[in-house]
mmCIF file of C-alpha atoms in Angstrom:
data_model
loop_
_atom_site.group_PDB
_atom_site.id
_atom_site.type_symbol
_atom_site.label_atom_id
_atom_site.label_comp_id
_atom_site.label_asym_id
_atom_site.label_seq_id
_atom_site.Cartn_x
_atom_site.Cartn_y
_atom_site.Cartn_z
ATOM 1 C CA UNK A 31 -0.370 -0.073 0.015
ATOM 2 C CA UNK A 32 1.390 3.660 -0.763
ATOM 3 C CA UNK A 33 1.098 4.802 2.639
ATOM 4 C CA UNK A 34 1.297 9.013 3.857
ATOM 5 C CA UNK A 35 4.044 10.183 5.062
ATOM 6 C CA UNK A 36 2.760 9.971 8.312
ATOM 7 C CA UNK A 37 0.763 7.369 8.908
ATOM 8 C CA UNK A 38 -2.436 6.937 11.449
ATOM 9 C CA UNK A 39 -1.442 3.760 13.940
ATOM 10 C CA UNK A 40 -4.137 2.716 16.154
ATOM 11 C CA UNK A 41 -3.432 0.447 19.599
ATOM 12 C CA UNK A 42 -6.818 -0.472 21.205
ATOM 13 C CA UNK A 43 -6.304 -2.764 24.123
ATOM 14 C CA UNK A 44 -8.353 -4.297 27.135
ATOM 15 C CA UNK A 45 -5.897 -2.880 29.841
ATOM 16 C CA UNK A 46 -3.129 -1.230 30.958
ATOM 17 C CA UNK A 47 0.160 -3.109 30.366
ATOM 18 C CA UNK A 48 -0.851 -4.821 27.726
ATOM 19 C CA UNK A 49 0.222 -2.812 24.763
ATOM 20 C CA UNK A 50 3.809 -2.583 26.520
ATOM 21 C CA UNK A 51 3.982 -6.349 27.101
ATOM 22 C CA UNK A 52 2.792 -7.177 23.332
ATOM 23 C CA UNK A 53 4.224 -4.887 21.211
ATOM 24 C CA UNK A 54 6.247 -1.944 23.153
ATOM 25 C CA UNK A 55 9.248 -2.234 20.804
ATOM 26 C CA UNK A 56 7.036 -1.855 18.115
ATOM 27 C CA UNK A 57 5.299 1.105 19.262
ATOM 28 C CA UNK A 58 8.626 3.133 19.839
ATOM 29 C CA UNK A 59 9.579 2.038 16.398
ATOM 30 C CA UNK A 60 6.584 3.523 15.108
ATOM 31 C CA UNK A 61 7.119 6.794 16.850
ATOM 32 C CA UNK A 62 10.774 6.815 15.811
ATOM 33 C CA UNK A 63 9.860 6.316 12.122
ATOM 34 C CA UNK A 64 7.517 9.525 12.288
ATOM 35 C CA UNK A 65 4.274 8.010 12.782
ATOM 36 C CA UNK A 66 1.432 9.308 14.871
ATOM 37 C CA UNK A 67 0.593 6.790 17.348
ATOM 38 C CA UNK A 68 -2.617 6.503 19.788
ATOM 39 C CA UNK A 69 -2.536 3.622 22.425
ATOM 40 C CA UNK A 70 -6.527 3.514 23.410
ATOM 41 C CA UNK A 71 -7.120 1.283 26.377
ATOM 42 C CA UNK A 72 -11.225 0.502 27.252
ATOM 43 C CA UNK A 73 -10.172 -0.165 30.733
ATOM 44 C CA UNK A 74 -7.971 1.426 33.887
ATOM 45 C CA UNK A 75 -8.865 -1.449 36.032
ATOM 46 C CA UNK A 76 -9.855 -0.427 39.902
ATOM 47 C CA UNK A 77 -6.712 -0.886 41.841
ATOM 48 C CA UNK A 78 -7.020 -1.443 45.550
ATOM 49 C CA UNK A 79 -10.720 0.284 45.617
ATOM 50 C CA UNK A 80 -9.618 3.259 43.823
ATOM 51 C CA UNK A 81 -10.909 4.349 40.053
ATOM 52 C CA UNK A 82 -8.164 3.277 38.496
ATOM 53 C CA UNK A 83 -6.612 6.893 38.652
ATOM 54 C CA UNK A 84 -3.020 4.951 39.904
ATOM 55 C CA UNK A 85 -2.991 2.614 36.605
ATOM 56 C CA UNK A 86 -3.667 5.449 34.186
ATOM 57 C CA UNK A 87 -0.831 7.303 35.550
ATOM 58 C CA UNK A 88 1.204 4.206 35.208
ATOM 59 C CA UNK A 89 -0.233 4.200 31.253
ATOM 60 C CA UNK A 90 1.382 7.414 30.830
ATOM 61 C CA UNK A 91 4.296 7.458 32.415
ATOM 62 C CA UNK A 92 5.031 4.343 29.895
ATOM 63 C CA UNK A 93 4.024 6.754 27.069
ATOM 64 C CA UNK A 94 6.164 9.053 27.945
ATOM 65 C CA UNK A 95 8.849 6.921 27.918
ATOM 66 C CA UNK A 96 7.729 5.025 24.607
ATOM 67 C CA UNK A 97 7.067 8.624 22.822
ATOM 68 C CA UNK A 98 3.553 8.142 22.620
ATOM 69 C CA UNK A 99 1.709 11.509 23.124
ATOM 70 C CA UNK A 100 -1.421 10.478 22.619
ATOM 71 C CA UNK A 101 -3.065 7.691 25.640
ATOM 72 C CA UNK A 102 -6.544 7.502 26.103
ATOM 73 C CA UNK A 103 -8.858 5.557 27.711
ATOM 74 C CA UNK A 104 -12.823 4.206 27.919
ATOM 75 C CA UNK A 105 -14.679 3.249 31.544
ATOM 76 C CA UNK A 106 -15.589 -0.346 30.561
ATOM 77 C CA UNK A 107 -15.680 -2.560 33.954
ATOM 78 C CA UNK A 108 -12.525 -4.815 34.459
ATOM 79 C CA UNK A 109 -13.154 -8.229 33.643
ATOM 80 C CA UNK A 110 -16.724 -7.425 32.454
ATOM 81 C CA UNK A 111 -16.293 -6.585 28.956
ATOM 82 C CA UNK A 112 -18.617 -9.939 27.619
ATOM 83 C CA UNK A 113 -21.939 -7.738 29.877
ATOM 84 C CA UNK A 114 -20.912 -4.651 27.784
ATOM 85 C CA UNK A 115 -20.403 -5.050 24.216
ATOM 86 C CA UNK A 116 -22.482 -2.137 23.260
ATOM 87 C CA UNK A 117 -21.007 0.056 25.390
ATOM 88 C CA UNK A 118 -17.267 -0.963 23.838
ATOM 89 C CA UNK A 119 -18.648 -0.489 20.167
ATOM 90 C CA UNK A 120 -19.857 2.831 20.746
ATOM 91 C CA UNK A 121 -16.275 3.531 22.374
ATOM 92 C CA UNK A 122 -14.804 2.255 19.794
ATOM 93 C CA UNK A 123 -16.381 4.184 16.684
ATOM 94 C CA UNK A 124 -15.723 7.298 18.592
ATOM 95 C CA UNK A 125 -12.017 6.443 19.039
ATOM 96 C CA UNK A 126 -11.586 5.592 15.250
ATOM 97 C CA UNK A 127 -13.958 8.756 14.445
ATOM 98 C CA UNK A 128 -11.566 10.845 15.700
ATOM 99 C CA UNK A 129 -8.260 8.960 14.129
ATOM 100 C CA UNK A 130 -9.471 7.570 11.111
ATOM 101 C CA UNK A 131 -5.936 4.936 11.655
ATOM 102 C CA UNK A 132 -4.459 3.875 8.377
ATOM 103 C CA UNK A 133 -3.368 1.031 10.497
ATOM 104 C CA UNK A 134 -4.611 -0.932 13.800
ATOM 105 C CA UNK A 135 -2.892 -3.536 16.180
ATOM 106 C CA UNK A 136 -5.082 -5.034 18.833
ATOM 107 C CA UNK A 137 -5.636 -8.551 20.629
ATOM 108 C CA UNK A 138 -5.733 -11.893 18.822
ATOM 109 C CA UNK A 139 -9.142 -12.696 19.287
ATOM 110 C CA UNK A 140 -8.295 -15.976 20.631
ATOM 111 C CA UNK A 141 -7.630 -15.279 24.096
ATOM 112 C CA UNK A 142 -7.602 -17.184 27.614
ATOM 113 C CA UNK A 143 -8.605 -13.739 29.091
ATOM 114 C CA UNK A 144 -12.219 -12.765 28.573
ATOM 115 C CA UNK A 145 -11.798 -9.032 28.515
ATOM 116 C CA UNK A 146 -8.807 -9.948 25.612
ATOM 117 C CA UNK A 147 -11.317 -11.659 23.572
ATOM 118 C CA UNK A 148 -13.721 -9.629 23.610
ATOM 119 C CA UNK A 149 -11.871 -6.638 22.799
ATOM 120 C CA UNK A 150 -10.166 -8.473 19.726
ATOM 121 C CA UNK A 151 -13.807 -9.279 18.179
ATOM 122 C CA UNK A 152 -15.046 -5.876 18.575
ATOM 123 C CA UNK A 153 -12.239 -4.091 17.689
ATOM 124 C CA UNK A 154 -11.874 -6.284 14.537
ATOM 125 C CA UNK A 155 -15.513 -5.855 13.602
ATOM 126 C CA UNK A 156 -14.888 -1.870 13.644
ATOM 127 C CA UNK A 157 -11.144 -2.020 12.184
ATOM 128 C CA UNK A 158 -12.671 -4.078 9.196
ATOM 129 C CA UNK A 159 -14.800 -1.000 8.170
ATOM 130 C CA UNK A 160 -12.900 1.803 9.218
ATOM 131 C CA UNK A 161 -9.070 0.984 8.402
ATOM 132 C CA UNK A 162 -7.158 -0.456 5.981
ATOM 133 C CA UNK A 163 -4.678 -2.538 7.639
ATOM 134 C CA UNK A 164 -5.303 -4.554 10.731
ATOM 135 C CA UNK A 165 -3.011 -6.521 12.553
ATOM 136 C CA UNK A 166 -3.125 -8.618 15.845
ATOM 137 C CA UNK A 167 -0.425 -8.890 18.850
ATOM 138 C CA UNK A 168 0.803 -11.746 20.377
ATOM 139 C CA UNK A 169 -0.043 -11.345 23.909
ATOM 140 C CA UNK A 170 0.940 -14.053 26.685
ATOM 141 C CA UNK A 171 -2.347 -15.421 26.832
ATOM 142 C CA UNK A 172 -3.023 -15.831 23.009
ATOM 143 C CA UNK A 173 -4.426 -19.808 21.706
ATOM 144 C CA UNK A 174 -3.516 -20.775 18.548
ATOM 145 C CA UNK A 175 -1.992 -17.870 16.917
ATOM 146 C CA UNK A 176 0.098 -18.407 14.146
ATOM 147 C CA UNK A 177 2.902 -15.222 13.379
ATOM 148 C CA UNK A 178 2.880 -14.660 9.972
ATOM 149 C CA UNK A 179 4.779 -10.962 11.082
ATOM 150 C CA UNK A 180 7.874 -10.516 13.207
ATOM 151 C CA UNK A 181 8.906 -7.522 14.277
ATOM 152 C CA UNK A 182 12.990 -7.929 15.339
ATOM 153 C CA UNK A 183 14.204 -5.123 17.648
ATOM 154 C CA UNK A 184 17.153 -3.772 18.119
ATOM 155 C CA UNK A 185 18.922 -3.461 22.054
ATOM 156 C CA UNK A 186 17.792 0.470 22.090
ATOM 157 C CA UNK A 187 13.947 -1.014 21.308
ATOM 158 C CA UNK A 188 14.034 -3.431 24.025
ATOM 159 C CA UNK A 189 15.847 -1.159 26.003
ATOM 160 C CA UNK A 190 12.939 1.080 26.045
ATOM 161 C CA UNK A 191 10.212 -1.626 26.309
ATOM 162 C CA UNK A 192 11.828 -2.598 29.696
ATOM 163 C CA UNK A 193 11.862 0.551 31.187
ATOM 164 C CA UNK A 194 7.971 1.190 29.917
ATOM 165 C CA UNK A 195 6.920 -2.305 31.509
ATOM 166 C CA UNK A 196 8.834 -0.918 34.495
ATOM 167 C CA UNK A 197 6.078 1.760 35.274
ATOM 168 C CA UNK A 198 3.577 -0.553 35.843
ATOM 169 C CA UNK A 199 4.550 -1.092 39.441
ATOM 170 C CA UNK A 200 1.206 -2.265 40.758
ATOM 171 C CA UNK A 201 1.490 -4.888 38.661
ATOM 172 C CA UNK A 202 3.161 -7.096 41.099
ATOM 173 C CA UNK A 203 2.044 -10.548 40.041
ATOM 174 C CA UNK A 204 3.688 -10.016 36.567
ATOM 175 C CA UNK A 205 7.024 -11.445 36.576
ATOM 176 C CA UNK A 206 8.404 -9.070 33.643
ATOM 177 C CA UNK A 207 11.447 -11.032 33.619
ATOM 178 C CA UNK A 208 9.724 -13.501 32.334
ATOM 179 C CA UNK A 209 7.880 -11.573 29.487
ATOM 180 C CA UNK A 210 11.472 -9.985 28.721
ATOM 181 C CA UNK A 211 12.507 -13.589 28.076
ATOM 182 C CA UNK A 212 9.668 -14.265 25.628
ATOM 183 C CA UNK A 213 10.651 -11.124 24.028
ATOM 184 C CA UNK A 214 13.861 -12.322 23.501
ATOM 185 C CA UNK A 215 13.393 -16.154 22.632
ATOM 186 C CA UNK A 216 10.210 -16.908 21.873
ATOM 187 C CA UNK A 217 10.087 -16.380 18.038
ATOM 188 C CA UNK A 218 12.865 -18.832 17.679
ATOM 189 C CA UNK A 219 10.290 -21.916 18.154
ATOM 190 C CA UNK A 220 8.665 -20.314 14.956
ATOM 191 C CA UNK A 221 11.785 -18.899 12.922
ATOM 192 C CA UNK A 222 14.519 -21.402 11.453
ATOM 193 C CA UNK A 223 17.799 -20.974 12.856
ATOM 194 C CA UNK A 224 19.309 -20.766 9.225
ATOM 195 C CA UNK A 225 17.251 -17.344 8.678
ATOM 196 C CA UNK A 226 17.873 -16.102 12.266
ATOM 197 C CA UNK A 227 22.055 -16.400 11.113
ATOM 198 C CA UNK A 228 21.049 -13.972 8.794
ATOM 199 C CA UNK A 229 19.948 -11.141 11.270
ATOM 200 C CA UNK A 230 21.496 -7.847 11.418
ATOM 201 C CA UNK A 231 24.361 -8.174 14.081
ATOM 202 C CA UNK A 232 22.028 -5.515 16.320
ATOM 203 C CA UNK A 233 19.417 -7.559 16.374
ATOM 204 C CA UNK A 234 17.461 -8.049 20.143
ATOM 205 C CA UNK A 235 14.635 -9.623 20.611
ATOM 206 C CA UNK A 236 10.964 -9.772 18.305
ATOM 207 C CA UNK A 237 7.438 -8.814 18.652
ATOM 208 C CA UNK A 238 4.784 -11.307 16.967
ATOM 209 C CA UNK A 239 2.028 -10.621 15.245
ATOM 210 C CA UNK A 240 -0.906 -11.856 12.607
ATOM 211 C CA UNK A 241 -1.982 -9.909 9.754
ATOM 212 C CA UNK A 242 -5.178 -10.007 9.642
ATOM 213 C CA UNK A 243 -5.950 -7.661 6.618
ATOM 214 C CA UNK A 244 -3.093 -5.715 4.600
ATOM 215 C CA UNK A 245 -4.429 -3.932 1.374
ATOM 216 C CA UNK A 246 -1.736 -2.928 -0.979
ATOM 217 C CA UNK A 247 -1.615 -0.819 -4.202
ATOM 218 C CA UNK A 248 -0.054 -1.015 -7.185
ATOM 219 C CA UNK A 249 2.707 1.233 -7.622
ATOM 220 C CA UNK A 250 1.927 4.609 -9.768
ATOM 221 C CA UNK A 251 3.601 4.842 -13.293
ATOM 222 C CA UNK A 252 4.893 8.080 -12.342
ATOM 223 C CA UNK A 253 6.949 6.708 -8.926
ATOM 224 C CA UNK A 254 8.063 3.638 -11.496
ATOM 225 C CA UNK A 255 11.945 3.564 -12.414
#
């Protein structure tokens, strides 16, 4: 596809830290490439009885690390997404109307976490009529996702992802060293070592995705050599 010089990229997630865990390096790379990136989180989720303000602050701190200037939220009740599909659909259409994104990332619909699964289903429905390209990211709880897109990072991008994840201090139940290990190793079960051997010397870690749709247009005659 012939993209504009600056692409509008929308990442829609269910909860705080979902975007950073699954595609922190890819987000940072989009920002460094000059793309306009927005992350929209459907639920901040209450923490210790508060209204989610602490987790929103963590998101905004991580956004600063990754260079994301537009990080927005809806107020869907945490763990209750299946009961609020109408509200989710309305929130998504409002979100898409703001940006008219060229490229959308979201959860793979087959996921062990019900909120993730509902998010993936609802975003897919809206994105297929509102955006050109749609990509599902692999989260730690994705099921049956066969990646067909691998984003291979660099030490700098992996460092930015680690720093962003460190902002989520309330999530003590998550062992970030485990997820860090998945970033650096998991793709090797899918990519043959003979291919990995040809990676650049500074390749470090990878994030995995499944392209749901990519639209390509013919090269204009004036741009052909």
